[in-house]
Coordinates of C-alpha atoms (C1' of nucleotides) in Angstrom, one line a residue:
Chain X
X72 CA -34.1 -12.5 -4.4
X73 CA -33.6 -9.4 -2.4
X74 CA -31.7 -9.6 1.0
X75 CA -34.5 -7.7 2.4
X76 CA -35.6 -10.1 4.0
X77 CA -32.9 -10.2 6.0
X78 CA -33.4 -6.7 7.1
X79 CA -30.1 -4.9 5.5
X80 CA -29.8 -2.9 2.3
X81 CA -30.9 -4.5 -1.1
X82 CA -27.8 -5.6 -3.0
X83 CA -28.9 -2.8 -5.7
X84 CA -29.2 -0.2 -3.0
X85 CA -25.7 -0.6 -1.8
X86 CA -24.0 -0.8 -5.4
X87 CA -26.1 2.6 -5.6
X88 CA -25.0 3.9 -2.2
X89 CA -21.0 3.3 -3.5
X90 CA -21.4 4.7 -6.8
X91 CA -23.5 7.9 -5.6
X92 CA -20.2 8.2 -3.4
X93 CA -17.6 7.6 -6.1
X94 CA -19.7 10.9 -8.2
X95 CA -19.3 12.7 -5.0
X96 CA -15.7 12.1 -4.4
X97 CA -15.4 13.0 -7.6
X98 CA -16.9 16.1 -7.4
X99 CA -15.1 17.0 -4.3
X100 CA -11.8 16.4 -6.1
X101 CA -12.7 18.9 -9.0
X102 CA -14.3 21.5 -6.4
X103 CA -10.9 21.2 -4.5
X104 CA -9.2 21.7 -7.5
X105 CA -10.6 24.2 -9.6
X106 CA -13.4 25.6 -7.0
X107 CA -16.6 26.0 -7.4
X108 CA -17.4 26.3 -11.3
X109 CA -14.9 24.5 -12.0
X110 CA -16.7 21.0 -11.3
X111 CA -18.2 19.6 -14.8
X112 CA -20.6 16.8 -15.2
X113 CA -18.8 15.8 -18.4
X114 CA -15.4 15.7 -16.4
X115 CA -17.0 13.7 -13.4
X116 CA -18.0 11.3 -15.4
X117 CA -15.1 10.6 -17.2
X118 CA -13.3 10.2 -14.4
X119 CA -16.2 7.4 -12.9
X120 CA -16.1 5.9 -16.3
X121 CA -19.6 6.3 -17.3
X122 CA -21.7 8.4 -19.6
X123 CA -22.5 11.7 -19.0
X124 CA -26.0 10.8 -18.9
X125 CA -26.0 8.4 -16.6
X126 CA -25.6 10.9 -14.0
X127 CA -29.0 11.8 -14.4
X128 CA -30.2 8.5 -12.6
X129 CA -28.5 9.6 -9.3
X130 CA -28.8 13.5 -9.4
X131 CA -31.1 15.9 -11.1
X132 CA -29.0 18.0 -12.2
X133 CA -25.6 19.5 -11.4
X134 CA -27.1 22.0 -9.4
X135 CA -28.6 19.5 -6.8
X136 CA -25.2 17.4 -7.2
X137 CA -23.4 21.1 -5.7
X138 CA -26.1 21.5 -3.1
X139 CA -25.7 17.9 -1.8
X140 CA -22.0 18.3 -1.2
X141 CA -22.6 21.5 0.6
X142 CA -24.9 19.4 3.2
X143 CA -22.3 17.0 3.4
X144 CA -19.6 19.6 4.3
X145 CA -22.2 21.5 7.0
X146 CA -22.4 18.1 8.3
X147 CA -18.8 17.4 8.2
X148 CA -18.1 21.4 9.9
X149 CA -20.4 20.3 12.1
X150 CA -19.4 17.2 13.4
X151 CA -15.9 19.0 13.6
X152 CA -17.2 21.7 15.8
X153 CA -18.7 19.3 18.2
X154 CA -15.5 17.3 18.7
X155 CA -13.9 20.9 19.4
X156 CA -16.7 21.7 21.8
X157 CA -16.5 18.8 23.7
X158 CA -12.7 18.8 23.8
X159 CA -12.9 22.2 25.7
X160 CA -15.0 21.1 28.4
X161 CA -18.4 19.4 29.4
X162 CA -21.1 20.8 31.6
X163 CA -20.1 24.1 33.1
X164 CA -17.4 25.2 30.5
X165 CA -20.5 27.0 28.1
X166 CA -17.7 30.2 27.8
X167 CA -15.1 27.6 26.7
X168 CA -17.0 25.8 24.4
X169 CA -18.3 29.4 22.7
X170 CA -14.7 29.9 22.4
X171 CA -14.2 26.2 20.8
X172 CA -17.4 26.8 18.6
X173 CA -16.2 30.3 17.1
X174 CA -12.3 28.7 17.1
X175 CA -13.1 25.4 15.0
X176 CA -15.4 27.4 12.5
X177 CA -12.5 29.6 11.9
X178 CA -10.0 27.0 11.4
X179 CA -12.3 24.8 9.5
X180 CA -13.0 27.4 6.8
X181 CA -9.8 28.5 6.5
X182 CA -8.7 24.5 5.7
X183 CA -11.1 24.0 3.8
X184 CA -11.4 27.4 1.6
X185 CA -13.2 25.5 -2.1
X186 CA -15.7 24.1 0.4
X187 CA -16.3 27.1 2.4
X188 CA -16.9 28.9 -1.1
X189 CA -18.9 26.8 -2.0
X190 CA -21.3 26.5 0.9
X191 CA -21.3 31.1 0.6
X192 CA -22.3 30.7 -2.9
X193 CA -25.0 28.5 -3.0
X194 CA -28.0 30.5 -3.2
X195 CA -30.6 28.7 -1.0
X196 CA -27.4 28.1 1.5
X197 CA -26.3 32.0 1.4
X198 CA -29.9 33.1 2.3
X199 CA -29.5 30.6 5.0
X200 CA -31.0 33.2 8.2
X201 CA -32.0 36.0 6.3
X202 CA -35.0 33.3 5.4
X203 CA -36.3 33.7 9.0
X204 CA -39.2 35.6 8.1
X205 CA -41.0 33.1 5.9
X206 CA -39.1 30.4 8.3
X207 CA -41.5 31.1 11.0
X208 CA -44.4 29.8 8.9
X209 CA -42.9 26.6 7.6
X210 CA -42.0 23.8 9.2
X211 CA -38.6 22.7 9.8
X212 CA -38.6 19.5 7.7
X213 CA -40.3 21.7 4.4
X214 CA -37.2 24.0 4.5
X215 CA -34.4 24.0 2.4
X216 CA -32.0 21.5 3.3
X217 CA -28.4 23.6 3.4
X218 CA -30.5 26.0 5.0
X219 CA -31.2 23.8 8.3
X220 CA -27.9 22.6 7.9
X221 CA -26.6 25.8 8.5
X222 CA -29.3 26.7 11.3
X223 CA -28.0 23.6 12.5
X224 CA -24.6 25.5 12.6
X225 CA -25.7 28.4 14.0
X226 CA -27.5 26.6 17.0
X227 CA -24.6 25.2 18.0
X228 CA -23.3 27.8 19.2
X229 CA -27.0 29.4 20.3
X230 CA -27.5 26.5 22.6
X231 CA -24.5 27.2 24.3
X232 CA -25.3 31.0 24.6
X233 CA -28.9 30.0 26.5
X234 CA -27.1 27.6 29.1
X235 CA -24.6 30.1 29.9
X236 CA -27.4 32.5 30.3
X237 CA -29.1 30.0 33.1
X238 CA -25.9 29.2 34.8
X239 CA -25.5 32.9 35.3
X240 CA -29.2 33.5 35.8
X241 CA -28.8 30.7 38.4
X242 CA -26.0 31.6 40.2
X243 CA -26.7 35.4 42.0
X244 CA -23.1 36.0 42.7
X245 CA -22.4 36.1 39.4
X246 CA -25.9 38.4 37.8
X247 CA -25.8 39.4 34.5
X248 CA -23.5 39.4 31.6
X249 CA -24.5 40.8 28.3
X250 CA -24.1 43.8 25.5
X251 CA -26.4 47.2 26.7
X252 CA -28.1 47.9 23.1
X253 CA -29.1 51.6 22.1
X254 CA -32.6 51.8 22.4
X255 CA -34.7 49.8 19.8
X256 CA -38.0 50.5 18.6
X257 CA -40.6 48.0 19.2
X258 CA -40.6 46.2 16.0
X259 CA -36.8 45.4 15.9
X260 CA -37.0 44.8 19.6
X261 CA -40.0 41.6 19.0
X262 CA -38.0 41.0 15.6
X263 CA -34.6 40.4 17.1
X264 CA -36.7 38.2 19.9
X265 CA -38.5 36.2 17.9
X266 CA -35.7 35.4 14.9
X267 CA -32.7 35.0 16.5
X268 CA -34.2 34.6 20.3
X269 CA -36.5 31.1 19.2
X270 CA -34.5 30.5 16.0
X271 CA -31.3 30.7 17.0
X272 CA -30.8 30.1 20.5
X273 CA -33.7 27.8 20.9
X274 CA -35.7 29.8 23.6
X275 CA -36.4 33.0 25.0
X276 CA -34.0 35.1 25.9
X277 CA -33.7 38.7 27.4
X278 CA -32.9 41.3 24.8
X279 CA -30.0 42.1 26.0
X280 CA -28.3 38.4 25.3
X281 CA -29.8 38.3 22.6
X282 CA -28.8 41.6 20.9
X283 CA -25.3 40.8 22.0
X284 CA -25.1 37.2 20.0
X285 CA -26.1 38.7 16.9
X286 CA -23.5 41.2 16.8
X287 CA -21.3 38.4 17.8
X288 CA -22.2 36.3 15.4
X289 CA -21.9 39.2 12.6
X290 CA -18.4 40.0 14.0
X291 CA -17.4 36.4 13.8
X292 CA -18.8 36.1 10.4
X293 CA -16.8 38.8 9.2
X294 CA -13.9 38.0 10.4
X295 CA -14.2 34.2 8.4
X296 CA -15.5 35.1 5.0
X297 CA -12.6 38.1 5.1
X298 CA -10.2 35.5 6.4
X299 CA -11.7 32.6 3.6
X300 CA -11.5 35.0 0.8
X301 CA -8.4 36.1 1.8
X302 CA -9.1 40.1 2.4
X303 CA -8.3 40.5 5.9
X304 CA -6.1 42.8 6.3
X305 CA -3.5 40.8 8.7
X306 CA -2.3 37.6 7.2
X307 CA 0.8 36.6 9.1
X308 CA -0.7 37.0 12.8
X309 CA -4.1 35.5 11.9
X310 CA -4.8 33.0 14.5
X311 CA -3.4 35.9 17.6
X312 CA -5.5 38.7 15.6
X313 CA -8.2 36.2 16.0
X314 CA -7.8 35.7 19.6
X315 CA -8.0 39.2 20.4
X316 CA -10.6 39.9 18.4
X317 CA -12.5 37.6 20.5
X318 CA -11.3 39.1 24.2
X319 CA -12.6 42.5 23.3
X320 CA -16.1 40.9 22.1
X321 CA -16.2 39.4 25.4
X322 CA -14.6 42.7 27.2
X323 CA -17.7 44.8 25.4
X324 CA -20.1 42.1 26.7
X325 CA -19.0 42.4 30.0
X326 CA -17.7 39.0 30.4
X327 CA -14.1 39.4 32.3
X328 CA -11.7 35.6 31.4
Chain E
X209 CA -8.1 63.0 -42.4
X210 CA -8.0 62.5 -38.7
X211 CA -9.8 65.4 -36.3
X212 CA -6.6 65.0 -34.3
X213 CA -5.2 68.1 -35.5
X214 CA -7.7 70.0 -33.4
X215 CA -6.5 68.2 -30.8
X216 CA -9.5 65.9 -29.7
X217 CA -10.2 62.3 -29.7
X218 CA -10.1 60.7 -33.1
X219 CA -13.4 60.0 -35.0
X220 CA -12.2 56.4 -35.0
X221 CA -11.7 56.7 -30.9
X222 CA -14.9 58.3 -30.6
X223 CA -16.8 54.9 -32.2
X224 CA -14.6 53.1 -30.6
X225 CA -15.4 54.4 -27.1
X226 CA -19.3 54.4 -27.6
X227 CA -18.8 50.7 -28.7
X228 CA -17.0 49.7 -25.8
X229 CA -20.0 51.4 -23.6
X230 CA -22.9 49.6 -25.9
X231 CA -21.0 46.1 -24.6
X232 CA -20.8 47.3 -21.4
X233 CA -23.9 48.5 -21.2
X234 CA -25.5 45.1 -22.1
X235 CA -22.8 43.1 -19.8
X236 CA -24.3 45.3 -16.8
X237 CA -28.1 44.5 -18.0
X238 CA -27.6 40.5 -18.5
X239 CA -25.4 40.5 -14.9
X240 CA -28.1 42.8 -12.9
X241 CA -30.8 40.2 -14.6
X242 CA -29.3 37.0 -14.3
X243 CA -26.2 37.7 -11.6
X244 CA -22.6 37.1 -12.2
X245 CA -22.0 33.5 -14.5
X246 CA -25.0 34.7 -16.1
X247 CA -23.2 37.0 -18.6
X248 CA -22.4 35.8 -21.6
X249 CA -20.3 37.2 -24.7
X250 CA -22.2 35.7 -27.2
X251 CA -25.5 37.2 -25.5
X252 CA -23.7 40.2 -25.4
X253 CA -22.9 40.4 -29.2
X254 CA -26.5 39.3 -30.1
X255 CA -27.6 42.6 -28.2
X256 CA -25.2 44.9 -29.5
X257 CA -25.7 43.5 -32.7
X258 CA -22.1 42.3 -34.1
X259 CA -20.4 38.6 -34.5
X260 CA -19.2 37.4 -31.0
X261 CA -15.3 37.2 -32.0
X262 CA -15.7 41.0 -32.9
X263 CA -15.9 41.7 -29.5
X264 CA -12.3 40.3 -29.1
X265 CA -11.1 43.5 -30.6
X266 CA -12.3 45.7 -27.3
X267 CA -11.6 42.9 -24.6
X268 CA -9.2 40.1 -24.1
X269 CA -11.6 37.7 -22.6
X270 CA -15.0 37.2 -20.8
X271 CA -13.0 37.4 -17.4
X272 CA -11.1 40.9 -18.4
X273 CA -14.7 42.5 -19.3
X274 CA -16.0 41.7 -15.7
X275 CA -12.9 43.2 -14.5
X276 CA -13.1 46.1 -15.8
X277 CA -17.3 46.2 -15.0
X278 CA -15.8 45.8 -11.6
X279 CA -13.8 48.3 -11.8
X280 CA -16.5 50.8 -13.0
X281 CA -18.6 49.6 -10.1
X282 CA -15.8 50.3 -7.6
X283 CA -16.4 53.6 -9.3
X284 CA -19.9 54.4 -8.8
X285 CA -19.7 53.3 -5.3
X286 CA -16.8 55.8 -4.7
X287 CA -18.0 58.3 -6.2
X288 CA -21.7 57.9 -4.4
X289 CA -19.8 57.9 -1.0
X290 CA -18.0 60.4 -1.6
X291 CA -21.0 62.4 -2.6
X292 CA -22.8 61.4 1.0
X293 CA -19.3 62.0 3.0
X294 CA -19.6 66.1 1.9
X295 CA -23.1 66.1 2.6
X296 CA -22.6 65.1 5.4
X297 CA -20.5 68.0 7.2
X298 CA -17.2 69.5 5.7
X299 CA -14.0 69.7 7.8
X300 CA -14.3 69.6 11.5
X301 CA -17.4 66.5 11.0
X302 CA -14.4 63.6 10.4
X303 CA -16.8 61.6 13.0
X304 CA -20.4 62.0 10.9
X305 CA -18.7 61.8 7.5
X306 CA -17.3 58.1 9.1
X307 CA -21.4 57.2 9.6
X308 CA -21.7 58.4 6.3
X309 CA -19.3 56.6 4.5
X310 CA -20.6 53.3 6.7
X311 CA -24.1 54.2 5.3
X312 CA -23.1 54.9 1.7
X313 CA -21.4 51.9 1.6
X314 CA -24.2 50.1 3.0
X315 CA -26.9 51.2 0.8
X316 CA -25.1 51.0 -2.1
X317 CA -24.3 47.5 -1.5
X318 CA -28.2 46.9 -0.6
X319 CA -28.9 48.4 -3.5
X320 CA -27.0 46.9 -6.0
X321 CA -26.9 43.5 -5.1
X322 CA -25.7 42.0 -8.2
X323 CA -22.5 44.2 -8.8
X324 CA -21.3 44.0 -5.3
X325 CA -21.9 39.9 -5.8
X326 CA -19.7 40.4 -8.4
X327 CA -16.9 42.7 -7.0
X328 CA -16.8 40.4 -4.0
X329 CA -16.4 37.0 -6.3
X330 CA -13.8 38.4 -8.9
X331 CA -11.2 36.5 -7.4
X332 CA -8.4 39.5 -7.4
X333 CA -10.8 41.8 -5.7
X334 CA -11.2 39.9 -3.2
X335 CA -8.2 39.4 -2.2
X336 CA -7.7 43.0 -2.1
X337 CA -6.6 44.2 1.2
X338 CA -5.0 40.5 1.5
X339 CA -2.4 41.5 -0.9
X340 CA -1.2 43.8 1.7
X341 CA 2.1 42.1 2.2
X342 CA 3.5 41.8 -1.4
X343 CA 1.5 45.4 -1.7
X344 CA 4.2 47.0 0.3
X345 CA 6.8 45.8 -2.5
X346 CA 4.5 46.8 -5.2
X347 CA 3.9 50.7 -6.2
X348 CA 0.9 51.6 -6.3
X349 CA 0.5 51.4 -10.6
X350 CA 1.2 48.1 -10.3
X351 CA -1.6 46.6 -8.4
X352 CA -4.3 44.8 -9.8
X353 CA -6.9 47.2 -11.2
X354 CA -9.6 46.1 -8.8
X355 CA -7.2 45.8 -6.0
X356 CA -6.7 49.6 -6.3
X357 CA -10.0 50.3 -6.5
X358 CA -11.1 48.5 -3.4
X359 CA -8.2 50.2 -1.5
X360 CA -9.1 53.7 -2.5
X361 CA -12.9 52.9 -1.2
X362 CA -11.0 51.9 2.3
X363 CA -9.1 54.7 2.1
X364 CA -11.9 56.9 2.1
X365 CA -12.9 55.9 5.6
X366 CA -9.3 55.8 6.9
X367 CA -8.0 59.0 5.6
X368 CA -11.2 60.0 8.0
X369 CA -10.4 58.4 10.9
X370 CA -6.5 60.0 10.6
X371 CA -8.4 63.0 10.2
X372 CA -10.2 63.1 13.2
X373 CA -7.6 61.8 15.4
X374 CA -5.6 64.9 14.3
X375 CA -8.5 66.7 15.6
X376 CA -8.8 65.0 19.2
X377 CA -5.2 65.1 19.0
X378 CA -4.8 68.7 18.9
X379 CA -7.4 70.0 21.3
X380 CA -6.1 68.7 24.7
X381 CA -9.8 68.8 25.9
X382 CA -10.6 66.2 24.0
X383 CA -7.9 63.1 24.3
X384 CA -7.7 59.8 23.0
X385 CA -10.9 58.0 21.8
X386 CA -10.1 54.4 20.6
X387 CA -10.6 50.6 21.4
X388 CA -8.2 49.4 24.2
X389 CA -7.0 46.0 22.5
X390 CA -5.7 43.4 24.2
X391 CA -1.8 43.0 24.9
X392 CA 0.0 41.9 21.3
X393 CA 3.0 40.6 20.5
X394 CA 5.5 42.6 18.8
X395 CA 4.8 40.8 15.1
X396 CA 1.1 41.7 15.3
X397 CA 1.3 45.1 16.5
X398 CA 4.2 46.4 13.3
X399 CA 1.6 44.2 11.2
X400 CA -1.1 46.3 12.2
X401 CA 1.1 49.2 11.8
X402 CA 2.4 48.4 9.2
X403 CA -0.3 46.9 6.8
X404 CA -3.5 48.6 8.3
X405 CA -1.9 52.1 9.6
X406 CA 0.3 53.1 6.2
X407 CA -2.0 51.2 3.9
X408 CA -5.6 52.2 4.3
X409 CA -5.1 54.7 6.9
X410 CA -2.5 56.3 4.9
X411 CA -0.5 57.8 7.7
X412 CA 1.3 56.1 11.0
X413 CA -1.4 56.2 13.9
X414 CA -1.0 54.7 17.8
X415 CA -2.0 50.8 17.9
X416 CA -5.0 51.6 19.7
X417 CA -6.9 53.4 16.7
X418 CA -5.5 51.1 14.4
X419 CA -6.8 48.5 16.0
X420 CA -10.3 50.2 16.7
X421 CA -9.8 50.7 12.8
X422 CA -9.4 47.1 12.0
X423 CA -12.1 45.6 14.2
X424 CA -15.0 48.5 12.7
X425 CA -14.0 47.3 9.1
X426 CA -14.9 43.9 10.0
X427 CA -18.1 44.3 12.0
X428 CA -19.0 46.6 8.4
X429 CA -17.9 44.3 6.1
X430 CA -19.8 41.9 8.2
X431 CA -22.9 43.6 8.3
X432 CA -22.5 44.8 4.7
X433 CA -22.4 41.6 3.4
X434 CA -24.1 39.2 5.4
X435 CA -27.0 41.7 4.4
X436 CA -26.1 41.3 0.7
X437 CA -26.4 37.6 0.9
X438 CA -29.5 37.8 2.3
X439 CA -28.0 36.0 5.7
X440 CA -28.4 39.1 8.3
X441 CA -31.1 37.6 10.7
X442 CA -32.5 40.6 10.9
X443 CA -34.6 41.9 7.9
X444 CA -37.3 43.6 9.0
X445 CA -35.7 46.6 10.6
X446 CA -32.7 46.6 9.3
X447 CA -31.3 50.6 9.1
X448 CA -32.5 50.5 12.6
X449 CA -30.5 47.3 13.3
X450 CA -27.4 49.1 11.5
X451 CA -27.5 52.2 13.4
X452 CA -27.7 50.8 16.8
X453 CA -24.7 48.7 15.8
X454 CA -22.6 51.7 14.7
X455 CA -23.8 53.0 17.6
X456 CA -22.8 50.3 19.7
X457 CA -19.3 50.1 18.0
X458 CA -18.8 54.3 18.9
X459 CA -19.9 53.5 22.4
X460 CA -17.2 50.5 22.5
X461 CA -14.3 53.0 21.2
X462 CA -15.4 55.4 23.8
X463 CA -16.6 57.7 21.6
X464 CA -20.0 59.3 23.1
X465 CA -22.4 61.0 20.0
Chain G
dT807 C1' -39.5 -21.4 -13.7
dA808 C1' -41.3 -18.0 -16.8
dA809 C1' -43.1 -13.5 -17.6
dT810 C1' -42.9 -8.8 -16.1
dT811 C1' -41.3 -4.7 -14.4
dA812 C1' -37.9 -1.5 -12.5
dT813 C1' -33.3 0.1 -13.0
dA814 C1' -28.6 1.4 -14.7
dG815 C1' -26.6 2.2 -18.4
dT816 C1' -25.8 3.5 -23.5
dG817 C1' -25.1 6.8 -27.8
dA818 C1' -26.6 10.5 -30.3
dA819 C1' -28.3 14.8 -30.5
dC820 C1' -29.7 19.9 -29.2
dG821 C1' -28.4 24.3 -28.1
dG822 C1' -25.4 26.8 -25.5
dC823 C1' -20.7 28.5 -24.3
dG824 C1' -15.6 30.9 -24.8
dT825 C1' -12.1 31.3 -28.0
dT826 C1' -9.1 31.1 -32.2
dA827 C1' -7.8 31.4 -37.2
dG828 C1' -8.2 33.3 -41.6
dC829 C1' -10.3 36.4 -44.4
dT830 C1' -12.5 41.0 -46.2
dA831 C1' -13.7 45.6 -46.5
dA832 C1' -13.4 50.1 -44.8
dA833 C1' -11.1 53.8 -42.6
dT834 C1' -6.8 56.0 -41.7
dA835 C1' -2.0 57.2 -42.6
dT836 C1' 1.9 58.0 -45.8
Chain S
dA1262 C1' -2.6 56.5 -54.9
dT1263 C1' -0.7 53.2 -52.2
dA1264 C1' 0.2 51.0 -47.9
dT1265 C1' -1.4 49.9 -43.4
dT1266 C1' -4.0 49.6 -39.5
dT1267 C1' -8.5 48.4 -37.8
dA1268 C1' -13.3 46.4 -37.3
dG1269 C1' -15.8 43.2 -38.7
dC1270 C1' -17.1 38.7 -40.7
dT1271 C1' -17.6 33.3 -41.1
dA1272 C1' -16.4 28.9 -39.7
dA1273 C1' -14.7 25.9 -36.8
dC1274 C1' -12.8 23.5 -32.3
dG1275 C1' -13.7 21.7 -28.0
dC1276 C1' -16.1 22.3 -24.1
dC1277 C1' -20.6 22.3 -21.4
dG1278 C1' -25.6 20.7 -19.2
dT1279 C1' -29.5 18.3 -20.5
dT1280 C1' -32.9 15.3 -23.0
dC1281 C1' -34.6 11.3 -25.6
dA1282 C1' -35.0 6.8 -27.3
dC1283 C1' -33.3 2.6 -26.6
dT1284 C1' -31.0 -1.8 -24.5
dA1285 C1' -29.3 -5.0 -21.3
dT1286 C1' -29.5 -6.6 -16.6
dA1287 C1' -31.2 -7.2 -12.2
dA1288 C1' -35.2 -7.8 -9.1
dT1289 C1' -40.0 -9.0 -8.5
dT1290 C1' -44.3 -11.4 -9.4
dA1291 C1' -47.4 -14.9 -11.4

DNA sequence: TAATTATAGTGAACGGCGTTAGCTAAATAT
DNA sequence: ATATTTAGCTAACGCCGTTCACTATAATTA
């Protein structure tokens, strides 16, 4: 007697569905609380009002519990980022909507610090790019899921890079706009091309772009785990540190407001 | 019958000391083995040989051992970048013994993964240069052990930079060299000042190098530990990748090699 | 409808953990 | 020689993640 047939969940799978986001809610609550390490199986369960080992039927282990919440917060600093991307202008506006990209991951982390600590720690999650070597030979379904969530991240922000690229590219008034790298060796040259050029942005790119998002992306990385873990050196004019941080990246680019 | 008389350490001080560096010892081995949460005191007393509540007599807790591992660590990586700072030039090379602290720092971390994990988890260290704004209320004893330690490392580099902008400073042929930041409001430049000039840099400097000073910390601490974590993009050529970054950073404060 | 199978749940146990309390023996100090 | 400090012990408390054997209950099949 399954309402299958009429297409929808099963009964069973829905109960599941609600409890599986009870434990989670639970988990969140602890991880909010105490931080990461701080979220027990023992305590989640008290507080759902069911054995400890009943967990077992819905996660492996506590481990995969921890690495499921981290997807669900890449999806939910995701979705964030989007909304903050799209708020800051459609077609056209791919400058602004860097700006939105880098702005909303800053704000987001800094909201949500336990999550954000979380999502560092994990080890698969952590080695999230550094993976790109063996990436290259896996598919993107076989890999680990926080890391394509945080690709997914990343990409973002990559796309946006690639159409501003073409609308410059495009429009001959306007030429080129990009960070002039030291001279690289070939290796690091087809390495930076090939990782972060396909990876990243999603498609070939001159070396020059290219070269210039990574050290974006490794100046706006530091400046959110400082800020997250609280070892930035300013603390009362964050948010204007922040916004000049990000006019001299584009100054050293080349790209004039 | 103590050996006091003669003025050294106590026989009882002398066990006591070689104690405290067995159980340190085997702390270092289970964390470089099994990373930070993988140290445990009851491991630890099985190794050294002695009931785990005995070890309650040389430490307070689990948490105050890894503190003062940390501390240690803090140590080693001083003391390793000092060493590369004096081979790398005496007075007069402020500008190559800055590369070399960068480096030190770099490969150190590389290196020894596993301690810097730990010095950038233990929750007061991390917060070091955070602090800053009870730290001016604080003297300098006062501070968290690891807080200290992580500010002397800074220092390192800053008393540096001070250095060589006394040197610029003073030959007229030379000039200014430093990152022209964008216009700040009053708060953020006596925070800068303030926080960043008379805390790491140890001396008052103009805005512009303390802002240069600022925005180099956090592409480094970027780098440093997004290659820690294993989430640098690059991996391949990476010392390459690093120089042509600290390359590109001198190029962006106008400094030419 | 009756028999069967899959699923969610239980309780008890194992081995681990950090930490505390109370006791003993040895080393030091008086 | 006596008193005191110190290093060590055992035993226990209350946590933890995880596994195992077992039982109801819900869903499926004959």
């Amino acid at each position: 007697m399954s309402s299958n047939t009429s297409g929808g969940p099963t009964r069973r799978e829905r109960m599941r569905a609600e409890t599986i986001g009870e434990i989670k809610a639970s988990a969140q609550r602890q991880l909010l609380e105490h931080g990461p390490g701080g979220v027990s199986l023992r305590a989640i369960a008290r507080e759902v009002g069911v054995s400890p080992a009943a967990l077992y039927r819905y996660f492996d282990s506590l481990d995969s519990l921890l690495v499921e919440l981290c997807c669900d917060f890449y999806d939910e600093l995701i979705d964030e980022t989007r909304r903050a991307m799209d708020a800051a202008g459609g077609e056209e506006c791919h400058l602004d909507r860097m700006k939105a990209w880098i702005w909303s991951f800053r704000s987001w982390a800094v909201a949500n610090r336990r999550k954000f600590e979380l999502m560092i720690n994990i080890p698969e999650g952590a080695a999230a790019l550094g993976l790109s070597l063996d990436i290259r030979r896996l598919s993107w379904e076989d890999l680990p899921p926080v890391t394509r969530k945080s690709m997914e991240h990343a990409q973002q922000c990559g796309a946006e890079l690639a159409a501003y690229y073409h609308q410059r590219n495009d429009d001959e008034a306007l030429g080129f706009a990009a960070l002039e790298p030291p001279e690289l060796s070939d290796g690091l040259q087809r390495e930076l091309r090939e990782k972060c050029g396909a990876l990243i942005i999603g498609e070939e790119l001159p070396l020059t772009w290219v070269y210039s998002f990574v050290s974006g992306w490794v100046r706006v990385f530091g400046l959110v785990t400082m800020e997250a873990f609280g070892s930035l050196p300013v603390q009362e004019n964050i948010e204007e540190f922040y916004k000049a941080q990000v006019l001299s990246m584009m100054k050293d680019f080349g790209i004039e407001p």
